[in-house]
Coordinates of C-alpha atoms in Angstrom, one line a residue:
Chain A
X1 CA 0.0 0.0 0.0
X2 CA 3.0 2.2 0.6
X3 CA 3.1 5.0 -2.0
X4 CA 6.3 5.7 -3.7
X5 CA 8.0 9.1 -3.3
X6 CA 9.8 9.9 -6.6
X7 CA 12.4 12.2 -5.2
X8 CA 15.6 10.7 -3.8
X9 CA 18.0 13.2 -2.4
X10 CA 21.0 10.9 -3.1
X11 CA 20.2 10.9 -6.8
X12 CA 20.1 14.2 -8.7
X13 CA 18.5 12.4 -11.7
X14 CA 15.3 12.3 -9.7
X15 CA 15.1 16.1 -9.1
X16 CA 12.3 17.6 -11.2
X17 CA 12.8 20.7 -13.2
X18 CA 10.3 23.2 -14.7
X19 CA 10.1 21.0 -17.7
X20 CA 7.9 18.7 -15.6
X21 CA 4.5 20.5 -15.7
X22 CA 3.8 19.8 -12.0
X23 CA 7.1 21.5 -11.1
X24 CA 6.8 24.4 -13.5
X25 CA 6.8 27.0 -10.8
X26 CA 9.2 25.3 -8.5
X27 CA 12.3 24.4 -10.4
X28 CA 14.1 22.1 -8.0
X29 CA 16.8 21.3 -10.5
X30 CA 17.7 24.9 -10.9
X31 CA 18.5 25.4 -7.2
X32 CA 19.9 21.9 -6.6
X33 CA 22.1 20.6 -9.4
X34 CA 23.8 17.8 -7.5
X35 CA 22.9 15.5 -4.6
X36 CA 23.8 17.3 -1.4
X37 CA 26.3 15.7 1.1
X38 CA 24.4 13.9 3.8
X39 CA 23.7 15.9 7.0
X40 CA 25.4 14.9 10.3
X41 CA 23.5 14.5 13.5
X42 CA 21.5 17.2 15.1
X43 CA 20.3 17.9 18.6
X44 CA 16.6 18.0 19.2
X45 CA 16.6 21.3 21.1
X46 CA 13.5 23.0 22.4
X47 CA 10.2 21.1 22.5
X48 CA 8.4 22.7 19.6
X49 CA 5.3 24.8 19.3
X50 CA 2.8 22.1 20.1
X51 CA 4.5 20.7 23.2
X52 CA 1.8 22.0 25.5
X53 CA -0.9 20.0 23.8
X54 CA 0.9 16.8 24.9
X55 CA 0.4 13.4 23.3
X56 CA 2.9 11.0 21.7
X57 CA 5.7 12.1 19.5
X58 CA 7.6 11.1 16.4
X59 CA 10.8 13.1 16.1
X60 CA 13.3 13.3 13.3
X61 CA 16.6 15.3 13.6
X62 CA 18.3 15.7 10.3
X63 CA 16.4 12.7 9.0
X64 CA 17.4 10.4 11.8
X65 CA 14.5 9.1 13.8
X66 CA 14.7 9.7 17.6
X67 CA 12.6 6.7 18.5
X68 CA 9.8 5.3 16.4
X69 CA 8.9 6.3 12.8
X70 CA 5.5 4.7 12.7
X71 CA 2.4 5.3 14.7
X72 CA -1.0 3.6 14.8
X73 CA -3.8 5.5 16.5
X74 CA -6.8 4.0 18.2
X75 CA -9.3 5.7 20.4
X76 CA -8.6 9.4 20.9
X77 CA -5.0 10.4 20.6
X78 CA -2.6 13.3 19.9
X79 CA 0.6 12.8 18.0
X80 CA 3.3 15.4 17.5
X81 CA 5.3 14.8 14.4
X82 CA 8.4 16.8 14.3
X83 CA 10.8 17.2 11.4
X84 CA 13.8 19.0 12.8
X85 CA 16.6 20.3 10.5
X86 CA 19.8 21.8 11.8
X87 CA 22.4 21.7 9.1
X88 CA 24.6 23.8 6.9
X89 CA 24.7 23.0 3.2
X90 CA 23.8 19.3 3.6
X91 CA 20.8 17.2 2.9
X92 CA 18.6 14.7 4.7
X93 CA 15.4 12.6 4.3
X94 CA 12.9 11.6 6.9
X95 CA 9.8 9.4 6.4
X96 CA 7.0 8.7 8.8
X97 CA 4.0 6.4 8.6
X98 CA 0.9 7.1 10.6
X99 CA -2.5 5.4 10.5
X100 CA -5.8 5.9 12.3
X101 CA -7.8 2.8 13.0
X102 CA -11.5 2.6 12.4
X103 CA -13.3 4.9 14.8
X104 CA -10.1 6.5 16.0
X105 CA -9.8 10.2 16.5
X106 CA -6.3 11.5 15.9
X107 CA -4.9 15.0 16.3
X108 CA -1.7 15.1 14.2
X109 CA 0.4 18.1 15.1
X110 CA 3.2 18.4 12.6
X111 CA 6.1 20.8 12.7
X112 CA 9.0 21.4 10.3
X113 CA 11.5 23.2 12.5
X114 CA 14.5 24.4 10.6
X115 CA 17.8 25.9 11.9
X116 CA 21.2 26.4 10.2
X117 CA 21.3 27.4 6.6
X118 CA 21.2 26.2 3.0
X119 CA 20.2 22.7 4.0
X120 CA 18.0 20.4 1.8
X121 CA 15.3 18.6 3.6
X122 CA 13.0 15.9 2.2
X123 CA 10.2 15.0 4.6
X124 CA 7.6 12.4 3.8
X125 CA 4.5 11.2 5.5
X126 CA 2.2 8.3 4.6
X127 CA -1.1 8.6 6.4
X128 CA -4.0 6.2 6.4
X129 CA -7.4 7.3 7.7
X130 CA -9.5 4.1 8.2
X131 CA -13.3 3.9 7.7
X132 CA -15.0 6.0 10.3
X133 CA -11.7 7.5 11.6
X134 CA -11.2 11.2 12.0
X135 CA -7.8 12.9 11.6
X136 CA -7.0 16.6 12.1
X137 CA -3.6 17.5 10.8
X138 CA -2.1 20.9 11.5
X139 CA 1.3 21.7 10.0
X140 CA 3.5 24.6 11.0
X141 CA 6.5 25.1 8.8
X142 CA 9.4 27.5 9.7
X143 CA 12.7 27.3 7.8
X144 CA 15.7 29.4 7.1
X145 CA 15.4 31.7 4.1
X146 CA 18.1 29.9 2.2
X147 CA 16.9 26.3 2.9
X148 CA 15.4 24.0 0.2
X149 CA 12.7 21.7 1.4
X150 CA 10.2 19.3 -0.1
X151 CA 7.5 17.9 2.1
X152 CA 5.3 15.2 0.6
X153 CA 2.3 13.6 2.2
X154 CA 0.3 10.7 0.8
X155 CA -3.0 10.4 2.5
X156 CA -5.6 7.7 2.0
X157 CA -9.1 8.4 3.4
X158 CA -11.3 5.3 3.6
X159 CA -15.1 5.3 3.2
X160 CA -16.7 7.4 5.8
X161 CA -13.5 8.8 7.2
X162 CA -12.9 12.5 8.0
X163 CA -9.6 14.1 7.2
X164 CA -8.8 17.8 7.8
X165 CA -5.5 19.5 7.2
X166 CA -4.2 23.0 7.6
X167 CA -0.7 24.0 6.5
X168 CA 0.8 27.2 7.8
X169 CA 4.1 28.2 6.3
X170 CA 6.5 31.1 6.0
X171 CA 8.4 29.6 3.0
X172 CA 12.1 29.0 2.3
X173 CA 14.4 29.6 -0.6
X174 CA 12.5 26.9 -2.5
X175 CA 9.8 25.0 -0.6
X176 CA 7.3 22.6 -1.9
X177 CA 4.6 21.2 0.4
X178 CA 2.7 18.6 -1.5
X179 CA -0.3 16.6 -0.4
X180 CA -1.9 13.7 -2.4
X181 CA -5.2 12.5 -1.1
X182 CA -7.0 9.4 -2.3
X183 CA -10.6 9.9 -1.3
X184 CA -12.7 6.7 -1.0
X185 CA -15.7 8.9 -0.2
X186 CA -19.0 7.2 0.5
X187 CA -19.6 9.9 3.1
X188 CA -15.9 10.7 3.7
X189 CA -15.0 14.3 4.1
X190 CA -11.8 16.0 3.3
X191 CA -10.7 19.6 4.2
X192 CA -7.3 20.6 2.7
X193 CA -6.6 24.1 3.8
X194 CA -3.4 26.1 4.0
X195 CA -1.9 29.6 4.3
X196 CA 1.4 31.2 3.4
X197 CA 3.0 34.4 4.6
X198 CA 6.1 35.1 2.7
X199 CA 8.8 37.8 3.2
X200 CA 12.0 38.6 1.4
X201 CA 12.7 36.4 -1.5
X202 CA 11.0 33.3 -0.1
X203 CA 9.2 30.8 -2.1
X204 CA 6.5 28.3 -1.2
X205 CA 4.5 26.0 -3.3
X206 CA 1.4 24.4 -1.9
X207 CA 0.4 21.7 -4.2
X208 CA -2.4 19.3 -3.6
X209 CA -4.2 16.5 -5.5
X210 CA -7.4 15.1 -4.2
X211 CA -8.7 12.1 -6.1
X212 CA -12.3 11.1 -5.5
X213 CA -12.5 7.5 -6.4
X214 CA -15.9 6.6 -4.9
X215 CA -19.3 8.3 -4.8
X216 CA -20.7 10.8 -2.4
X217 CA -17.5 12.3 -1.0
X218 CA -16.9 16.0 0.0
X219 CA -13.8 18.1 -0.3
X220 CA -13.4 21.6 0.8
X221 CA -10.2 23.6 0.3
X222 CA -9.4 27.1 1.4
X223 CA -5.9 28.4 0.7
X224 CA -4.9 32.0 1.5
X225 CA -1.6 33.7 1.1
X226 CA 0.4 36.9 1.3
X227 CA 3.6 37.6 -0.7
X228 CA 5.7 40.6 0.2
X229 CA 9.0 42.0 -1.1
X230 CA 10.1 39.7 -3.9
X231 CA 8.5 36.6 -2.5
X232 CA 6.7 34.0 -4.6
X233 CA 3.7 32.0 -3.6
X234 CA 2.5 29.1 -5.7
X235 CA -0.8 27.2 -5.4
X236 CA -1.5 24.2 -7.5
X237 CA -4.7 22.5 -6.5
X238 CA -6.2 19.7 -8.4
X239 CA -9.4 17.8 -7.7
X240 CA -10.0 14.7 -9.8
X241 CA -13.5 13.2 -9.8
X242 CA -13.1 9.7 -11.2
X243 CA -15.7 7.9 -13.2
X244 CA -18.4 6.6 -10.8
X245 CA -17.7 9.2 -8.1
X246 CA -21.1 10.6 -8.5
X247 CA -22.5 12.8 -5.8
X248 CA -19.1 14.4 -5.2
X249 CA -19.2 17.8 -3.6
X250 CA -15.9 19.7 -4.1
X251 CA -15.1 23.3 -3.4
X252 CA -11.7 24.9 -3.8
X253 CA -10.7 28.5 -3.1
X254 CA -7.4 30.2 -3.3
X255 CA -7.1 33.9 -2.3
X256 CA -3.9 35.8 -2.2
X257 CA -2.6 39.3 -1.5
X258 CA 0.4 40.8 -3.2
X259 CA 1.9 43.3 -0.9
X260 CA 4.7 44.5 -3.2
X261 CA 5.1 45.2 -6.9
X262 CA 7.9 42.7 -7.1
X263 CA 6.1 39.8 -5.4
X264 CA 4.5 37.1 -7.4
X265 CA 1.6 34.7 -7.1
X266 CA 1.1 31.7 -9.4
X267 CA -2.1 29.8 -9.1
X268 CA -3.3 26.8 -10.9
X269 CA -6.6 25.5 -9.8
X270 CA -7.8 22.4 -11.7
X271 CA -11.0 20.4 -11.6
X272 CA -11.0 17.2 -13.6
X273 CA -14.4 15.6 -13.7
X274 CA -15.2 12.2 -15.2
X275 CA -18.4 11.6 -13.2
X276 CA -21.9 12.9 -13.7
X277 CA -24.0 14.5 -11.1
X278 CA -21.3 16.3 -9.2
X279 CA -21.1 19.7 -7.6
X280 CA -17.7 21.4 -8.1
X281 CA -16.7 25.0 -7.7
X282 CA -13.5 26.9 -7.6
X283 CA -12.6 30.5 -6.9
X284 CA -9.3 32.2 -7.2
X285 CA -8.4 35.8 -6.5
X286 CA -5.3 37.8 -6.2
X287 CA -5.4 41.4 -4.9
X288 CA -3.7 44.0 -2.8
X289 CA -4.3 45.4 0.6
X290 CA -7.3 47.7 0.6
X291 CA -5.8 51.2 0.5
X292 CA -8.9 52.9 1.8
X293 CA -9.0 50.5 4.8
X294 CA -5.4 51.3 5.4
X295 CA -6.0 55.0 5.4
X296 CA -9.0 54.7 7.6
X297 CA -7.0 52.8 10.2
X298 CA -4.1 55.3 10.1
X299 CA -6.6 58.1 10.4
X300 CA -7.6 56.6 13.7
X301 CA -4.0 56.6 14.9
X302 CA -2.8 53.1 13.9
X303 CA 0.6 53.4 12.4
X304 CA 1.0 52.2 8.8
X305 CA 3.0 49.0 9.6
X306 CA 0.6 48.0 12.4
X307 CA -2.4 48.7 10.1
X308 CA -0.9 46.5 7.4
X309 CA -0.2 43.7 9.9
X310 CA -3.7 43.9 11.3
X311 CA -5.3 43.8 7.8
X312 CA -3.0 40.9 6.8
X313 CA -3.9 39.0 9.9
X314 CA -7.6 39.7 9.3
X315 CA -7.2 38.3 5.7
X316 CA -5.4 35.1 6.7
X317 CA -7.2 34.3 9.9
X318 CA -10.1 32.8 8.2
X319 CA -8.0 29.7 7.5
X320 CA -6.9 29.4 11.1
X321 CA -10.6 29.8 12.2
X322 CA -11.4 26.7 10.3
X323 CA -9.2 24.5 12.4
X324 CA -11.6 22.3 14.2
X325 CA -9.5 21.6 17.4
X326 CA -9.5 24.6 19.7
X327 CA -6.1 24.0 21.3
X328 CA -4.3 23.6 17.9
X329 CA -6.2 26.5 16.5
X330 CA -5.0 28.8 19.3
X331 CA -1.3 27.6 18.9
X332 CA -1.6 28.3 15.1
X333 CA -3.1 31.7 15.7
X334 CA -0.3 32.7 18.1
X335 CA 2.3 31.3 15.8
X336 CA 1.0 33.3 12.8
X337 CA 0.4 36.5 14.8
X338 CA 4.0 36.4 16.0
X339 CA 5.2 36.2 12.4
X340 CA 3.1 39.1 10.9
Chain B
X1 CA -6.8 76.9 16.9
X2 CA -6.8 75.5 13.4
X3 CA -5.1 77.8 11.0
X4 CA -5.2 77.1 7.3
X5 CA -3.5 79.6 5.0
X6 CA -3.4 79.7 1.3
X7 CA -3.8 75.9 1.0
X8 CA -3.4 74.4 -2.5
X9 CA -4.2 70.7 -2.8
X10 CA -4.0 68.6 -6.0
X11 CA -5.3 65.1 -6.6
X12 CA -3.2 63.5 -9.2
X13 CA -2.4 66.4 -11.5
X14 CA -5.7 68.2 -10.9
X15 CA -5.7 71.2 -8.5
X16 CA -8.8 71.0 -6.2
X17 CA -8.1 73.5 -3.4
X18 CA -6.8 76.7 -4.8
X19 CA -5.7 79.0 -1.9
X20 CA -8.0 78.1 0.9
X21 CA -7.6 80.3 4.0
X22 CA -9.6 79.5 7.2
X23 CA -9.2 79.9 11.0
X24 CA -11.2 77.8 13.5
X25 CA -10.5 78.7 17.1
X26 CA -10.7 76.0 19.8
X27 CA -14.2 75.8 21.3
X28 CA -15.9 76.8 18.0
X29 CA -17.9 74.9 15.5
X30 CA -17.5 76.0 11.9
X31 CA -19.6 74.7 9.0
X32 CA -18.2 74.3 5.5
X33 CA -20.9 74.4 2.9
X34 CA -20.6 74.3 -0.8
X35 CA -21.9 72.8 -4.1
X36 CA -20.8 69.3 -5.2
X37 CA -17.3 69.3 -6.6
X38 CA -16.2 72.4 -4.6
X39 CA -13.5 70.5 -2.8
X40 CA -15.3 69.8 0.6
X41 CA -14.2 66.2 1.0
X42 CA -10.8 67.1 -0.4
X43 CA -10.4 69.5 2.5
X44 CA -11.2 66.7 5.0
X45 CA -8.7 64.3 3.4
X46 CA -6.0 67.0 3.1
X47 CA -6.2 67.9 6.7
X48 CA -6.0 64.2 7.8
X49 CA -3.2 63.3 5.3
X50 CA -4.8 60.9 2.9
X51 CA -2.2 59.6 0.4
X52 CA -2.8 61.1 -3.1
X53 CA -4.1 64.5 -1.7
X54 CA -1.0 66.5 -2.1
X55 CA -0.6 69.9 -0.6
X56 CA 1.4 71.8 -3.2
X57 CA 1.4 75.2 -1.4
X58 CA 0.3 76.8 1.8
X59 CA 0.3 75.8 5.5
X60 CA -1.9 74.1 8.1
X61 CA -1.3 74.5 11.8
X62 CA -3.1 72.8 14.6
X63 CA -2.2 73.6 18.2
X64 CA 1.1 74.9 17.1
X65 CA 1.9 71.8 15.0
X66 CA 2.7 71.9 11.3
X67 CA 0.1 69.2 10.3
X68 CA 1.3 68.8 6.7
X69 CA 4.7 67.5 8.0
X70 CA 3.0 64.6 9.9
X71 CA 1.7 61.2 8.6
X72 CA -2.0 60.3 9.1
X73 CA -1.4 58.3 12.3
X74 CA 0.7 61.1 13.8
X75 CA -2.0 63.6 13.0
X76 CA -4.5 61.4 14.7
X77 CA -2.4 61.2 17.8
X78 CA -2.3 65.0 17.8
X79 CA -6.1 65.0 18.0
X80 CA -7.2 65.1 14.3
X81 CA -10.3 63.0 13.7
X82 CA -12.0 62.7 10.3
X83 CA -15.5 61.2 10.4
X84 CA -15.9 59.6 7.0
X85 CA -18.9 60.2 4.8
X86 CA -18.8 56.5 4.0
X87 CA -17.1 54.7 6.9
X88 CA -15.0 51.8 5.7
X89 CA -15.8 48.2 6.3
X90 CA -13.0 46.1 7.7
X91 CA -13.7 42.4 7.5
X92 CA -11.9 40.2 10.0
X93 CA -11.2 43.0 12.6
X94 CA -13.8 43.2 15.3
X95 CA -14.9 46.8 16.1
X96 CA -13.8 46.5 19.7
X97 CA -10.3 45.3 18.7
X98 CA -10.1 48.1 16.2
X99 CA -11.0 50.9 18.6
X100 CA -8.8 49.6 21.3
X101 CA -5.8 49.2 18.9
X102 CA -6.4 52.8 17.7
X103 CA -6.7 54.2 21.2
X104 CA -3.6 52.5 22.5
X105 CA -1.6 53.4 19.4
X106 CA -2.5 57.1 20.0
X107 CA -1.6 56.8 23.7
X108 CA 1.7 55.2 22.8
X109 CA 2.5 57.9 20.3
X110 CA 1.8 60.6 23.0
X111 CA 3.8 58.7 25.7
X112 CA 0.8 57.9 27.7
X113 CA -0.1 54.7 29.5
X114 CA -2.2 52.2 27.5
X115 CA -5.7 51.3 28.6
X116 CA -6.1 47.7 29.8
X117 CA -8.9 45.6 28.5
X118 CA -11.3 45.8 31.6
X119 CA -11.1 49.6 31.8
X120 CA -11.5 49.8 28.0
X121 CA -14.6 47.7 28.0
X122 CA -16.1 49.8 30.8
X123 CA -15.5 53.0 28.7
X124 CA -17.1 51.3 25.6
X125 CA -20.2 50.1 27.5
X126 CA -20.9 53.7 28.8
X127 CA -20.2 55.3 25.4
X128 CA -22.3 52.8 23.4
X129 CA -25.2 53.2 25.9
X130 CA -25.3 56.9 25.3
X131 CA -25.5 56.3 21.6
X132 CA -28.2 53.6 22.0
X133 CA -25.9 51.1 20.4
X134 CA -26.1 47.3 21.0
X135 CA -22.9 46.3 22.7
X136 CA -22.8 42.9 20.9
X137 CA -22.6 44.7 17.6
X138 CA -19.1 45.8 18.6
X139 CA -17.9 42.3 18.6
X140 CA -18.7 42.1 14.9
X141 CA -16.1 43.1 12.2
X142 CA -16.0 46.8 12.0
X143 CA -18.8 48.3 9.9
X144 CA -19.4 45.0 8.1
X145 CA -23.1 44.6 7.5
X146 CA -23.8 47.7 9.6
X147 CA -26.6 50.0 8.3
X148 CA -25.9 53.6 7.3
X149 CA -27.0 54.8 10.7
X150 CA -25.0 52.2 12.6
X151 CA -21.9 53.1 10.7
X152 CA -22.3 56.8 11.6
X153 CA -23.0 55.9 15.3
X154 CA -19.8 53.8 15.2
X155 CA -17.9 57.0 14.0
X156 CA -19.4 59.0 16.9
X157 CA -18.5 56.2 19.3
X158 CA -14.9 56.3 18.1
X159 CA -14.9 60.1 18.6
X160 CA -16.2 59.7 22.2
X161 CA -13.5 57.1 23.0
X162 CA -10.5 58.6 21.1
X163 CA -11.3 62.1 22.4
X164 CA -9.9 64.1 19.5
X165 CA -9.4 67.8 19.8
X166 CA -10.0 68.6 16.1
X167 CA -13.1 67.0 14.6
X168 CA -13.8 67.0 10.9
X169 CA -17.3 65.7 10.0
X170 CA -17.6 64.9 6.3
X171 CA -21.2 64.9 5.2
X172 CA -22.2 63.2 8.5
X173 CA -25.9 63.5 7.6
X174 CA -25.7 61.5 4.4
X175 CA -27.6 58.2 4.6
X176 CA -29.3 59.0 7.9
X177 CA -33.0 59.1 8.5
X178 CA -34.4 61.7 10.9
X179 CA -34.1 59.6 14.0
X180 CA -30.6 58.5 13.3
X181 CA -29.7 62.1 12.5
X182 CA -31.0 63.2 15.9
X183 CA -29.0 60.6 17.8
X184 CA -25.8 61.3 15.8
X185 CA -26.2 65.0 16.3
X186 CA -26.8 64.6 20.0
X187 CA -23.6 62.5 20.1
X188 CA -21.6 65.3 18.4
X189 CA -23.1 68.0 20.5
X190 CA -22.1 66.1 23.6
X191 CA -18.5 66.4 22.4
X192 CA -18.5 70.2 22.2
X193 CA -15.9 71.5 24.6
X194 CA -13.9 74.7 25.0
X195 CA -10.7 73.0 24.0
X196 CA -12.1 71.3 20.9
X197 CA -12.6 72.6 17.4
X198 CA -15.1 71.2 14.9
X199 CA -15.3 71.5 11.2
X200 CA -18.7 70.3 9.9
X201 CA -18.7 69.7 6.1
X202 CA -22.1 69.5 4.6
X203 CA -24.0 70.1 1.4
X204 CA -27.4 70.7 3.1
X205 CA -28.4 73.1 5.8
X206 CA -30.5 70.3 7.5
X207 CA -27.6 69.0 9.7
X208 CA -27.0 72.6 11.0
X209 CA -30.4 72.6 12.6
X210 CA -29.0 69.9 14.9
X211 CA -25.4 70.9 15.2
X212 CA -25.4 74.7 15.5
X213 CA -22.4 76.3 14.0
X214 CA -20.7 79.4 15.3
X215 CA -19.6 80.3 11.8
X216 CA -20.5 79.2 8.3
X217 CA -18.2 79.3 5.3
X218 CA -19.0 78.8 1.6
X219 CA -16.4 76.7 -0.3
X220 CA -16.6 77.1 -4.0
X221 CA -14.0 76.6 -6.7
X222 CA -11.4 75.5 -4.1
X223 CA -11.6 78.6 -2.0
X224 CA -13.7 80.1 0.8
X225 CA -15.8 82.6 -1.1
X226 CA -18.1 83.8 1.7
X227 CA -18.2 83.6 5.5
X228 CA -20.9 84.6 8.0
X229 CA -22.9 83.6 11.0
X230 CA -25.5 80.7 11.2
X231 CA -27.9 82.9 9.1
X232 CA -25.7 82.3 6.0
X233 CA -26.7 78.6 6.0
X234 CA -30.4 79.5 5.8
X235 CA -29.7 82.0 3.1
X236 CA -27.9 79.3 1.1
X237 CA -30.8 76.9 1.7
X238 CA -33.2 79.5 0.3
X239 CA -31.1 80.8 -2.6
X240 CA -28.8 77.8 -3.5
X241 CA -25.2 78.0 -4.5
X242 CA -25.8 79.5 -8.0
X243 CA -24.4 82.9 -7.3
X244 CA -21.1 81.4 -6.1
X245 CA -20.9 79.2 -9.1
X246 CA -21.1 82.2 -11.5
X247 CA -18.0 83.7 -10.1
X248 CA -14.9 82.5 -11.9
X249 CA -13.0 80.1 -9.7

């Protein structure tokens, strides 16, 4: 059942370039011509942003597992999944496998915690959500501005399962966060949200593919982003409704703000529908901060920078508000607020 | 005292104010009346520092400060408050959060102590009661889905809480029915104080039945073309602005 991850950091031949359509906006080959030297060991350091929410933990430090790499949830559980990078100019790969048994309720709190510089990280996750299980995955990603990272998650949602994810990232030199969800539907629900807040010359690429293979499944996706300075935000969202997946209800929205003339947003929403009797919708907008709101706030005494931060937060917070779990939602809210 | 002398303001390349001179002493309420397109709103924006409203000539002093040298937030901290003709909706920012952020930013800028949440809520409860506003409405995003009257009350509430010393009311009566107009005017009148100056910009005399001005000025063609007592407003109501429009601007 284990899905293959095509990229192998030890083999430069596997690095996609913009000639591959799915990597058009994130040319890995351009930034990474040769396989990086393997990273050495790293200390685990501080306990990570989700520590206070407790639960079990899977921890990788520069790709090395500190303890287990696999986790099977039953009943109601919390798992912190931490990908820690602390390296200079080297590369490492980490892979975790998580599954939620039938009826289990799992809160999966994932962090990508980067220190050092110019490292290359490849972090993967295989996640199975069994029939009737419920998984909420919240991902916070913070990496140095010169790091390269690829995070790939392959998620399988069985009939009647519930899977919700929210990715919150501040980008890196080249960052790709890819999620592939196979949706067995029959009442199963998927939420695939995310937000990005990019400064400087950072780049992030939120790519997702949700494949509805059975009938009567629902997918809802809300991605919001802000690109400042010369940053570049990429959203590629694909929803495929296979033949026979009738009764699918899929909604996708991507809304971004460009906060500088030199920033860039590339968005590619795709709905591919082979079934009849489906409801699918997508919306995509790219705009700027509302100048009249900005003036109004300044007129009342709020300095320009503070007004911009408040408007930016107000724009992005909708994604955080959709996080079902209150504790995780508050951690994500504080994490974002501290980075505005 | 607000002292505007020979103020020229352009929007884009277009000159709108062309040598406006006006003094408003503290404690007085002055009305600015004029036909559409005379530059009334431009005056409000120029005094509050809206980007794109460029003062090309002249000076504006308020309480000894050169207002034109300050950015909009600095002007606000010096006491300048522009009540918008069409208050802006700000999705995602609750009204309470907005006003508290503004109040504390102004206090920080003046080197004063910030107001803690409990004390702030007490202030808001009192002020909203006086304006017959539902307190729960203030938990909603600022002005989003508010009626015209609610938006104007929200402006008055902000004035009551921010305690500005120079109030500029831009067409405050627009969009108000007679009951809302009365409540809003009472709110404004309650703010009259010997150390506070008010500039009431209006097209119609109606508002001045509720907010009695000390002086009335006619703005036409980018300049003050006539000044007088409250009777001037009634005269304008009866005769219209035609005779001022005939004069070359």
